[in-house]
Short mmCIF file of C-alpha atoms in Angstrom, two decimals:
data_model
loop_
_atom_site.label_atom_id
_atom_site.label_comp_id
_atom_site.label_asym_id
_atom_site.label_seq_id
_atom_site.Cartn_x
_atom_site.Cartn_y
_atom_site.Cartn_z
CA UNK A 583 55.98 -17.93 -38.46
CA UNK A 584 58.55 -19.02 -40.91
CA UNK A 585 55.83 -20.80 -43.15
CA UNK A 586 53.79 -17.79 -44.56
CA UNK A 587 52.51 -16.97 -47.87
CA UNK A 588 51.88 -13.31 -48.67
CA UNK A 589 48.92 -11.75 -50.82
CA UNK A 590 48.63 -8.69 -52.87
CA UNK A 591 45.90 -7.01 -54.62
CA UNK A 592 44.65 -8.32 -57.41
CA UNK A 593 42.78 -4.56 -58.58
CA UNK A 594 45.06 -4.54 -61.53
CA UNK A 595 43.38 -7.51 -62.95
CA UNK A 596 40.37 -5.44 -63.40
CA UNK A 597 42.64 -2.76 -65.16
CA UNK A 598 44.06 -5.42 -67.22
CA UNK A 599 41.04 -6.58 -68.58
CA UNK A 600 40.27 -2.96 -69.28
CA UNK A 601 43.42 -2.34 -71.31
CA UNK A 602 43.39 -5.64 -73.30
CA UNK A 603 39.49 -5.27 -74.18
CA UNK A 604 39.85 -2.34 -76.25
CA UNK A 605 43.24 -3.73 -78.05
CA UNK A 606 41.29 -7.27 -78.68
CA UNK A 607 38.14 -5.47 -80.07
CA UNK A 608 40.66 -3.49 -82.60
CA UNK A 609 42.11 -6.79 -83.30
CA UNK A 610 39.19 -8.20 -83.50
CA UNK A 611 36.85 -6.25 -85.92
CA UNK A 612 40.45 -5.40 -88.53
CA UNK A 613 40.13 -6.76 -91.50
CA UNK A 614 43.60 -5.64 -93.03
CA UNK A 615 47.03 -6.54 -91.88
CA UNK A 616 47.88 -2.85 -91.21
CA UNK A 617 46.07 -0.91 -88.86
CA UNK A 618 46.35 3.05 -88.88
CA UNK A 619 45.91 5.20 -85.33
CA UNK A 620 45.81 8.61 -85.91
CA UNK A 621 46.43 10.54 -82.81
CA UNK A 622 46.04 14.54 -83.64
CA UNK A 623 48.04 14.94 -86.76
CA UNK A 624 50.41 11.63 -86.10
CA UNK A 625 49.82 8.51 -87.44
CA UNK A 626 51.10 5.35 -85.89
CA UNK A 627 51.13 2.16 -88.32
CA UNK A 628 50.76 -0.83 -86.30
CA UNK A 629 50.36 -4.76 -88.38
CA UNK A 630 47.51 -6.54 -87.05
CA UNK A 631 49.68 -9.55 -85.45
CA UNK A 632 51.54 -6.93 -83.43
CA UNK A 633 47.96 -6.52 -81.36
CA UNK A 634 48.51 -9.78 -80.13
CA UNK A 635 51.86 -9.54 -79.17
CA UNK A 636 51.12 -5.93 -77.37
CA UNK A 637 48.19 -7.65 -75.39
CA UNK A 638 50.46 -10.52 -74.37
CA UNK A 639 53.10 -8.49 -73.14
CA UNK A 640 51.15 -5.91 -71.61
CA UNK A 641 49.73 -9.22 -69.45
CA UNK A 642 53.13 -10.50 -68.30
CA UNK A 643 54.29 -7.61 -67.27
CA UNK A 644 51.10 -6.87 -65.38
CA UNK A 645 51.64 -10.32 -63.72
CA UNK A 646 55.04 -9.91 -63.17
CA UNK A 647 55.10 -6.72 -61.43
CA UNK A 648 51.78 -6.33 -59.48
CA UNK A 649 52.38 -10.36 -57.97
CA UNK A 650 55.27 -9.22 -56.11
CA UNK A 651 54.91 -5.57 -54.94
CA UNK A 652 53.03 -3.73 -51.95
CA UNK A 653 51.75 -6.79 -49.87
CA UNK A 654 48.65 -7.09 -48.07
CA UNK A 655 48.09 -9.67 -45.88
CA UNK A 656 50.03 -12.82 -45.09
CA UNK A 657 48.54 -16.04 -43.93
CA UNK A 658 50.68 -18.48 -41.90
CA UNK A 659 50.09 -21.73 -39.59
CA UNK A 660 49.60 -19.16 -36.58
CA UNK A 661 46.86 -17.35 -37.94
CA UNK A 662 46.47 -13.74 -40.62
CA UNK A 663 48.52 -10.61 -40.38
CA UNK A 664 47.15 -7.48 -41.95
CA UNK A 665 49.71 -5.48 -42.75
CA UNK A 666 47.80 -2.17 -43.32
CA UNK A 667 46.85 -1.94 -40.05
CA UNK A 668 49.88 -3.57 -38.17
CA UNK A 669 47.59 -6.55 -36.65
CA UNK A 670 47.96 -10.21 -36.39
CA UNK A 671 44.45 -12.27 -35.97
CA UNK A 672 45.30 -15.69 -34.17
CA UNK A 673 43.00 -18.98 -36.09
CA UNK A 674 41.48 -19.15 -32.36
CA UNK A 675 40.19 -15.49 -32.76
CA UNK A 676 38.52 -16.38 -35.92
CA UNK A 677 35.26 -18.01 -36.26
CA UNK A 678 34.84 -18.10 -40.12
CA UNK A 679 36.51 -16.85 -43.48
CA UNK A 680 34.72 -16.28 -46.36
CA UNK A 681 35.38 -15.45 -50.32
CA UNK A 682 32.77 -12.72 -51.72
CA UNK A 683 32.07 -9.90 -54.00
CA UNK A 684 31.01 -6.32 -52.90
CA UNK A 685 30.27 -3.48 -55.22
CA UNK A 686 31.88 -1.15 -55.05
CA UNK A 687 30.67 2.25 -56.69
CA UNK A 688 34.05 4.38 -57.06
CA UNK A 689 34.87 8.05 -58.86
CA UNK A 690 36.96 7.82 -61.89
CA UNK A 691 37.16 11.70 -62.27
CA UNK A 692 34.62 14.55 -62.28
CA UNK A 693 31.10 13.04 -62.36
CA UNK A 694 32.23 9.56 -64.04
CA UNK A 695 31.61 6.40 -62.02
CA UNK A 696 33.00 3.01 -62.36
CA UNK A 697 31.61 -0.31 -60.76
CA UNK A 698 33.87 -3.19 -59.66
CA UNK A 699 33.19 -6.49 -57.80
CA UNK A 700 35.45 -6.20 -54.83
CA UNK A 701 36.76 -9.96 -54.68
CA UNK A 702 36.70 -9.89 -50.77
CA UNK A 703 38.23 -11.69 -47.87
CA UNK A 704 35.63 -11.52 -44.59
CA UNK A 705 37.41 -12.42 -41.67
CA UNK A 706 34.78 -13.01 -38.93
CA UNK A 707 36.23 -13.00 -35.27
CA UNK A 708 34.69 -13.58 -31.97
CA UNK A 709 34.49 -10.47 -30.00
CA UNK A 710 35.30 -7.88 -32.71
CA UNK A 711 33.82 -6.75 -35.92
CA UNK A 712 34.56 -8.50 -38.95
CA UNK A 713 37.48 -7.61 -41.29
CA UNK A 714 37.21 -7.18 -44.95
CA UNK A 715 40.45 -7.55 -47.31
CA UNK A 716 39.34 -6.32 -50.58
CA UNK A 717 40.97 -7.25 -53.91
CA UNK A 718 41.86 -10.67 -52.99
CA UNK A 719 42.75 -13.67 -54.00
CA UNK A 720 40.12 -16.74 -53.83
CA UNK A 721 43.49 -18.92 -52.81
CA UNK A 722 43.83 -17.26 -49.56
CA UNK A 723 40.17 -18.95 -48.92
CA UNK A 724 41.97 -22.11 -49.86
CA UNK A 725 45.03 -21.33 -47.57
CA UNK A 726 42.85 -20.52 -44.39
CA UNK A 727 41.06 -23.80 -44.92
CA UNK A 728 44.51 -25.61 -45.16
CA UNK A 729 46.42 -24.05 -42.36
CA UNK A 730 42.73 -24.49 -40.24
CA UNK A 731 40.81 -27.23 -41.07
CA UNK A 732 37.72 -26.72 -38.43
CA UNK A 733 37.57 -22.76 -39.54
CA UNK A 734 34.15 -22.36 -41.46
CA UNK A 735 34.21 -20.84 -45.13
CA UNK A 736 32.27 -20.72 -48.07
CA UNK A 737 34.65 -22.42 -50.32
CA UNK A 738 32.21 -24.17 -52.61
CA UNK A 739 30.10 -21.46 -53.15
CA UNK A 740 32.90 -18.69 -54.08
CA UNK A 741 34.72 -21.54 -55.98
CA UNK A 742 31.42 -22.04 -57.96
CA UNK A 743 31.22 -17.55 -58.43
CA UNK A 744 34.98 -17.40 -59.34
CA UNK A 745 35.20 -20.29 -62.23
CA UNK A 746 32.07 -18.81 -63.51
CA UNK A 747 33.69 -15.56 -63.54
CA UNK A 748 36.57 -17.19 -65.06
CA UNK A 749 35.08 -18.68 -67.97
CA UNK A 750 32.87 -15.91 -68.86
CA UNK A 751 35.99 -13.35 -69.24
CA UNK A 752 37.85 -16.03 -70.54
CA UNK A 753 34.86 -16.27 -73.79
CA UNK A 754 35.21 -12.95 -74.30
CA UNK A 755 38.57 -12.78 -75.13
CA UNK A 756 38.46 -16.35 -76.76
CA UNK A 757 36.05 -15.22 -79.42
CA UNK A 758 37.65 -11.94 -79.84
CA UNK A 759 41.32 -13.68 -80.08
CA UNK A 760 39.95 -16.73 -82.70
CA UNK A 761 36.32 -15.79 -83.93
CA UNK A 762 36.39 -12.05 -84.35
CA UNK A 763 33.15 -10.33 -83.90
CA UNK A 764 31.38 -10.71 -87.40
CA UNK A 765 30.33 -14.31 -86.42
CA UNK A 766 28.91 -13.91 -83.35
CA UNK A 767 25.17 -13.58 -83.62
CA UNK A 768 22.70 -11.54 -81.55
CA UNK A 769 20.93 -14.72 -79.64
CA UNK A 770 24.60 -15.39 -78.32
CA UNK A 771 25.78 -11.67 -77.60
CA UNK A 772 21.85 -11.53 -75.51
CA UNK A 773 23.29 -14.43 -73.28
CA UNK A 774 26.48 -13.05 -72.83
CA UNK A 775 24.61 -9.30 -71.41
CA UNK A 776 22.62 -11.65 -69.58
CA UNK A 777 25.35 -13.49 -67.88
CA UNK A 778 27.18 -10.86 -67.36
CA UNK A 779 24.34 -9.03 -65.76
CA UNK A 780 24.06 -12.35 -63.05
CA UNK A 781 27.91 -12.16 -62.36
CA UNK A 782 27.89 -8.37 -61.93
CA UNK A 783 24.61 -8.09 -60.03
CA UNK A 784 22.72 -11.23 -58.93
CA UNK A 785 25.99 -13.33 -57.73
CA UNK A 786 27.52 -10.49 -55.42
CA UNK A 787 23.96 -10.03 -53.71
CA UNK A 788 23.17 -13.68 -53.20
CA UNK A 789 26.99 -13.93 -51.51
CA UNK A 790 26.55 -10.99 -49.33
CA UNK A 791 22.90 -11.73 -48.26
CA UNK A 792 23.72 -15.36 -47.38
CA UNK A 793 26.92 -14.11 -45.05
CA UNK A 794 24.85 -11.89 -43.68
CA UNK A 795 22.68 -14.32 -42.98
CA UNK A 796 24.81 -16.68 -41.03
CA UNK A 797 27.24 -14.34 -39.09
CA UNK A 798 25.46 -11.39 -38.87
CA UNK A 799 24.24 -8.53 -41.13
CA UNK A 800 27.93 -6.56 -41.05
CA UNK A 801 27.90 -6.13 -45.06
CA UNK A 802 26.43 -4.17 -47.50
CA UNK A 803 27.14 -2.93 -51.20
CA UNK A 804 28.39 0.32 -52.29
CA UNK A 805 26.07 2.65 -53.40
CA UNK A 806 25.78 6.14 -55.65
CA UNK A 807 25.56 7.75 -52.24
CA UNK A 808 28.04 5.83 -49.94
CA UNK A 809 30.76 4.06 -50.55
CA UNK A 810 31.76 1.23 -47.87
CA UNK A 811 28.69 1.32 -45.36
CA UNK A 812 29.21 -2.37 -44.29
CA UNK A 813 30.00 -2.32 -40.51
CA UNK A 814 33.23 -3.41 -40.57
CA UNK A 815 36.99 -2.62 -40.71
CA UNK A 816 38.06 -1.60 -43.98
CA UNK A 817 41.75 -2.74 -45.76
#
Protein backbone atom coordinates (compact mmCIF):
# COMPACT_ATOMS: atom_id res chain seq x y z
CA UNK A 1 0.00 0.00 0.00
CA UNK A 2 2.78 2.41 -0.55
CA UNK A 3 0.91 4.06 -3.61
CA UNK A 4 -2.11 5.83 -1.89
CA UNK A 5 -3.62 9.12 -2.26
CA UNK A 6 -5.56 10.54 0.69
CA UNK A 7 -8.90 12.70 0.61
CA UNK A 8 -10.31 15.24 2.89
CA UNK A 9 -13.47 17.06 3.07
CA UNK A 10 -14.17 19.45 0.88
CA UNK A 11 -17.30 21.14 3.39
CA UNK A 12 -15.20 24.22 3.64
CA UNK A 13 -15.68 24.92 0.05
CA UNK A 14 -19.24 25.51 0.76
CA UNK A 15 -18.13 27.91 3.67
CA UNK A 16 -15.83 29.55 1.35
CA UNK A 17 -18.22 30.43 -1.08
CA UNK A 18 -20.27 31.73 1.81
CA UNK A 19 -17.58 34.07 3.10
CA UNK A 20 -16.40 35.41 -0.31
CA UNK A 21 -20.17 36.04 -1.56
CA UNK A 22 -20.93 38.64 0.82
CA UNK A 23 -17.28 40.40 0.42
CA UNK A 24 -17.79 40.22 -3.63
CA UNK A 25 -21.38 41.66 -3.41
CA UNK A 26 -19.79 44.70 -1.20
CA UNK A 27 -17.22 44.90 -3.82
CA UNK A 28 -19.41 44.60 -6.20
CA UNK A 29 -22.32 47.16 -5.75
CA UNK A 30 -19.31 50.15 -4.20
CA UNK A 31 -19.11 52.79 -6.15
CA UNK A 32 -16.31 54.76 -4.18
CA UNK A 33 -12.78 53.73 -3.53
CA UNK A 34 -13.35 53.82 0.27
CA UNK A 35 -15.74 51.74 1.86
CA UNK A 36 -16.94 52.51 5.56
CA UNK A 37 -18.13 49.40 8.07
CA UNK A 38 -19.48 50.58 11.02
CA UNK A 39 -19.60 47.95 13.63
CA UNK A 40 -21.45 49.46 16.97
CA UNK A 41 -19.76 52.75 17.42
CA UNK A 42 -16.32 51.68 15.40
CA UNK A 43 -15.72 52.37 12.08
CA UNK A 44 -13.36 50.37 9.97
CA UNK A 45 -12.17 52.17 6.59
CA UNK A 46 -11.40 49.61 4.13
CA UNK A 47 -10.33 50.89 -0.01
CA UNK A 48 -12.31 49.04 -2.39
CA UNK A 49 -9.18 47.09 -4.03
CA UNK A 50 -8.41 45.74 -0.57
CA UNK A 51 -11.88 43.50 -1.07
CA UNK A 52 -10.16 41.74 -3.60
CA UNK A 53 -7.12 41.11 -1.98
CA UNK A 54 -9.13 39.95 1.41
CA UNK A 55 -11.22 37.47 -0.83
CA UNK A 56 -8.04 36.12 -2.42
CA UNK A 57 -6.32 35.49 0.63
CA UNK A 58 -9.09 34.32 2.58
CA UNK A 59 -9.17 31.48 -0.52
CA UNK A 60 -5.53 30.38 -0.22
CA UNK A 61 -5.52 29.99 3.03
CA UNK A 62 -8.75 28.03 2.93
CA UNK A 63 -6.97 25.81 0.32
CA UNK A 64 -3.95 25.61 2.03
CA UNK A 65 -5.07 24.50 5.31
CA UNK A 66 -8.28 22.41 4.85
CA UNK A 67 -6.23 20.23 1.70
CA UNK A 68 -3.96 18.84 4.15
CA UNK A 69 -5.63 18.34 7.58
CA UNK A 70 -8.05 15.60 9.17
CA UNK A 71 -8.09 12.90 6.34
CA UNK A 72 -10.86 10.83 5.31
CA UNK A 73 -10.41 8.17 3.19
CA UNK A 74 -7.44 6.97 1.19
CA UNK A 75 -7.63 5.13 -2.06
CA UNK A 76 -4.73 2.86 -3.10
CA UNK A 77 -4.07 -0.05 -5.82
CA UNK A 78 -5.46 -2.57 -3.05
CA UNK A 79 -8.68 -1.12 -2.66
CA UNK A 80 -10.39 2.14 -0.05
CA UNK A 81 -9.64 2.64 3.58
CA UNK A 82 -12.08 4.65 5.64
CA UNK A 83 -10.44 6.01 8.22
CA UNK A 84 -13.44 7.02 10.43
CA UNK A 85 -14.39 3.78 10.95
CA UNK A 86 -10.97 1.88 10.93
CA UNK A 87 -11.99 -0.33 7.70
CA UNK A 88 -10.29 -1.23 4.55
CA UNK A 89 -12.79 -2.30 1.49
CA UNK A 90 -10.73 -4.63 -0.96
CA UNK A 91 -11.65 -3.53 -5.17
CA UNK A 92 -12.99 -7.34 -5.13
CA UNK A 93 -15.54 -6.37 -2.34
CA UNK A 94 -16.78 -3.57 -4.39
CA UNK A 95 -19.21 -3.79 -7.12
CA UNK A 96 -19.58 -0.06 -8.12
CA UNK A 97 -18.51 3.59 -7.05
CA UNK A 98 -20.40 6.38 -7.75
CA UNK A 99 -20.11 10.47 -7.55
CA UNK A 100 -23.55 12.13 -6.29
CA UNK A 101 -25.26 14.83 -4.42
CA UNK A 102 -27.56 14.33 -1.33
CA UNK A 103 -29.31 17.07 0.53
CA UNK A 104 -28.67 17.45 3.27
CA UNK A 105 -31.06 19.59 5.60
CA UNK A 106 -28.71 20.61 8.69
CA UNK A 107 -29.31 23.12 11.97
CA UNK A 108 -27.30 26.20 11.90
CA UNK A 109 -28.55 27.31 15.44
CA UNK A 110 -31.96 27.64 17.11
CA UNK A 111 -34.67 27.17 14.45
CA UNK A 112 -32.35 28.26 11.36
CA UNK A 113 -31.74 25.65 8.66
CA UNK A 114 -29.21 25.47 6.00
CA UNK A 115 -29.26 23.18 2.79
CA UNK A 116 -26.09 21.75 1.21
CA UNK A 117 -25.49 19.27 -1.67
CA UNK A 118 -23.48 16.59 0.01
CA UNK A 119 -20.88 15.85 -2.92
CA UNK A 120 -20.94 12.03 -2.10
CA UNK A 121 -18.84 8.98 -2.60
CA UNK A 122 -21.30 5.60 -2.74
CA UNK A 123 -19.30 2.71 -2.32
CA UNK A 124 -21.51 -0.30 -3.27
CA UNK A 125 -20.16 -3.77 -2.01
CA UNK A 126 -21.35 -7.23 -2.43
CA UNK A 127 -22.68 -8.60 0.73
CA UNK A 128 -22.90 -5.41 2.84
CA UNK A 129 -24.70 -2.16 2.69
CA UNK A 130 -23.38 0.54 0.76
CA UNK A 131 -21.02 3.22 2.15
CA UNK A 132 -21.44 6.87 1.71
CA UNK A 133 -18.30 9.36 2.08
CA UNK A 134 -19.81 12.71 2.14
CA UNK A 135 -17.96 15.93 1.23
CA UNK A 136 -15.87 14.47 -1.39
CA UNK A 137 -13.94 14.97 -4.00
CA UNK A 138 -15.25 14.04 -7.72
CA UNK A 139 -11.30 12.90 -8.28
CA UNK A 140 -11.59 10.05 -6.00
CA UNK A 141 -14.36 8.82 -8.73
CA UNK A 142 -11.52 9.30 -11.14
CA UNK A 143 -8.96 7.44 -8.87
CA UNK A 144 -11.27 4.31 -8.29
CA UNK A 145 -11.72 4.08 -12.02
CA UNK A 146 -7.85 4.26 -12.47
CA UNK A 147 -6.63 1.94 -9.81
CA UNK A 148 -9.89 -0.49 -11.12
CA UNK A 149 -10.67 -0.34 -14.48
CA UNK A 150 -13.72 -3.08 -14.59
CA UNK A 151 -15.32 -1.27 -11.27
CA UNK A 152 -18.66 0.42 -12.52
CA UNK A 153 -19.18 4.29 -11.85
CA UNK A 154 -21.04 7.05 -13.02
CA UNK A 155 -18.22 9.13 -14.17
CA UNK A 156 -19.85 10.86 -17.09
CA UNK A 157 -22.81 11.72 -15.49
CA UNK A 158 -21.23 13.36 -12.15
CA UNK A 159 -18.50 14.84 -14.46
CA UNK A 160 -21.40 16.43 -16.51
CA UNK A 161 -23.25 17.70 -12.59
CA UNK A 162 -19.81 18.92 -11.27
CA UNK A 163 -18.55 21.23 -14.40
CA UNK A 164 -22.02 22.51 -14.44
CA UNK A 165 -21.71 23.27 -10.90
CA UNK A 166 -18.44 24.68 -11.65
CA UNK A 167 -19.28 27.14 -14.13
CA UNK A 168 -22.37 28.35 -12.58
CA UNK A 169 -20.42 29.44 -9.19
CA UNK A 170 -17.71 30.37 -11.23
CA UNK A 171 -20.41 33.27 -13.17
CA UNK A 172 -21.31 34.41 -10.13
CA UNK A 173 -18.25 35.52 -8.92
CA UNK A 174 -17.05 36.44 -12.54
CA UNK A 175 -19.72 39.07 -12.91
CA UNK A 176 -19.44 40.21 -9.43
CA UNK A 177 -15.40 40.41 -9.73
CA UNK A 178 -15.55 42.32 -13.54
CA UNK A 179 -19.28 43.41 -14.24
CA UNK A 180 -20.60 44.52 -10.88
CA UNK A 181 -24.24 44.13 -10.40
CA UNK A 182 -25.76 47.36 -12.08
CA UNK A 183 -25.41 45.65 -15.54
CA UNK A 184 -26.86 42.61 -15.09
CA UNK A 185 -30.45 42.63 -16.18
CA UNK A 186 -33.50 40.79 -14.80
CA UNK A 187 -33.95 38.19 -17.96
CA UNK A 188 -30.29 37.07 -16.98
CA UNK A 189 -30.56 37.13 -13.02
CA UNK A 190 -34.26 34.81 -13.89
CA UNK A 191 -31.84 32.20 -15.57
CA UNK A 192 -29.38 32.27 -13.07
CA UNK A 193 -32.50 31.42 -10.05
CA UNK A 194 -33.46 29.04 -12.54
CA UNK A 195 -30.24 27.25 -12.89
CA UNK A 196 -29.51 27.36 -9.73
CA UNK A 197 -32.82 25.91 -8.77
CA UNK A 198 -31.84 22.62 -11.36
CA UNK A 199 -28.32 22.28 -9.66
CA UNK A 200 -29.75 22.55 -6.12
CA UNK A 201 -32.89 20.49 -6.68
CA UNK A 202 -33.48 18.69 -10.00
CA UNK A 203 -29.66 17.38 -10.48
CA UNK A 204 -29.27 15.76 -6.89
CA UNK A 205 -32.74 13.89 -7.41
CA UNK A 206 -32.13 12.65 -10.92
CA UNK A 207 -28.48 11.25 -9.43
CA UNK A 208 -29.96 9.63 -6.47
CA UNK A 209 -33.08 8.15 -8.25
CA UNK A 210 -30.97 6.69 -11.09
CA UNK A 211 -28.45 4.89 -8.33
CA UNK A 212 -31.18 3.79 -6.78
CA UNK A 213 -32.29 2.48 -9.64
CA UNK A 214 -29.44 0.31 -10.63
CA UNK A 215 -28.03 -0.97 -7.23
CA UNK A 216 -30.77 -0.79 -5.14
CA UNK A 217 -32.98 1.86 -3.44
CA UNK A 218 -30.27 2.43 -0.29
CA UNK A 219 -30.48 6.44 -0.71
CA UNK A 220 -32.58 9.08 0.06
CA UNK A 221 -32.40 12.99 0.70
CA UNK A 222 -32.44 14.75 3.90
CA UNK A 223 -35.46 16.08 4.97
CA UNK A 224 -37.04 18.91 7.59
CA UNK A 225 -37.81 15.84 9.66
CA UNK A 226 -34.79 13.43 9.26
CA UNK A 227 -31.61 13.92 8.51
CA UNK A 228 -29.62 10.85 6.83
CA UNK A 229 -32.50 8.16 6.30
CA UNK A 230 -30.65 6.48 3.35
CA UNK A 231 -29.92 2.85 4.43
CA UNK A 232 -26.51 2.96 4.59
CA UNK A 233 -23.31 3.54 6.64
CA UNK A 234 -22.70 7.01 7.30
CA UNK A 235 -18.87 8.83 7.24
Amino acid sequence: MKSKIKFHSIFYRYILFIVLLPIMLLYSISNTTVIDITFFDYTLTINEEWLKYIAIAISIISVGIFSFVNWKFYICKEGIYLRKIDLFVPWNDIVAVSHIWINECGRAGGANRFYYNRKTLVIYREKYKPICIYNSSLFALYLAKLYNSEIKTNIISSTVATTFNLILNGLVFYVLWFKHLSNIKFDIFTVWVVMYAIKSLILPLLMVKCQNKLYGTYLSHDTVYKRNPSNVIHI
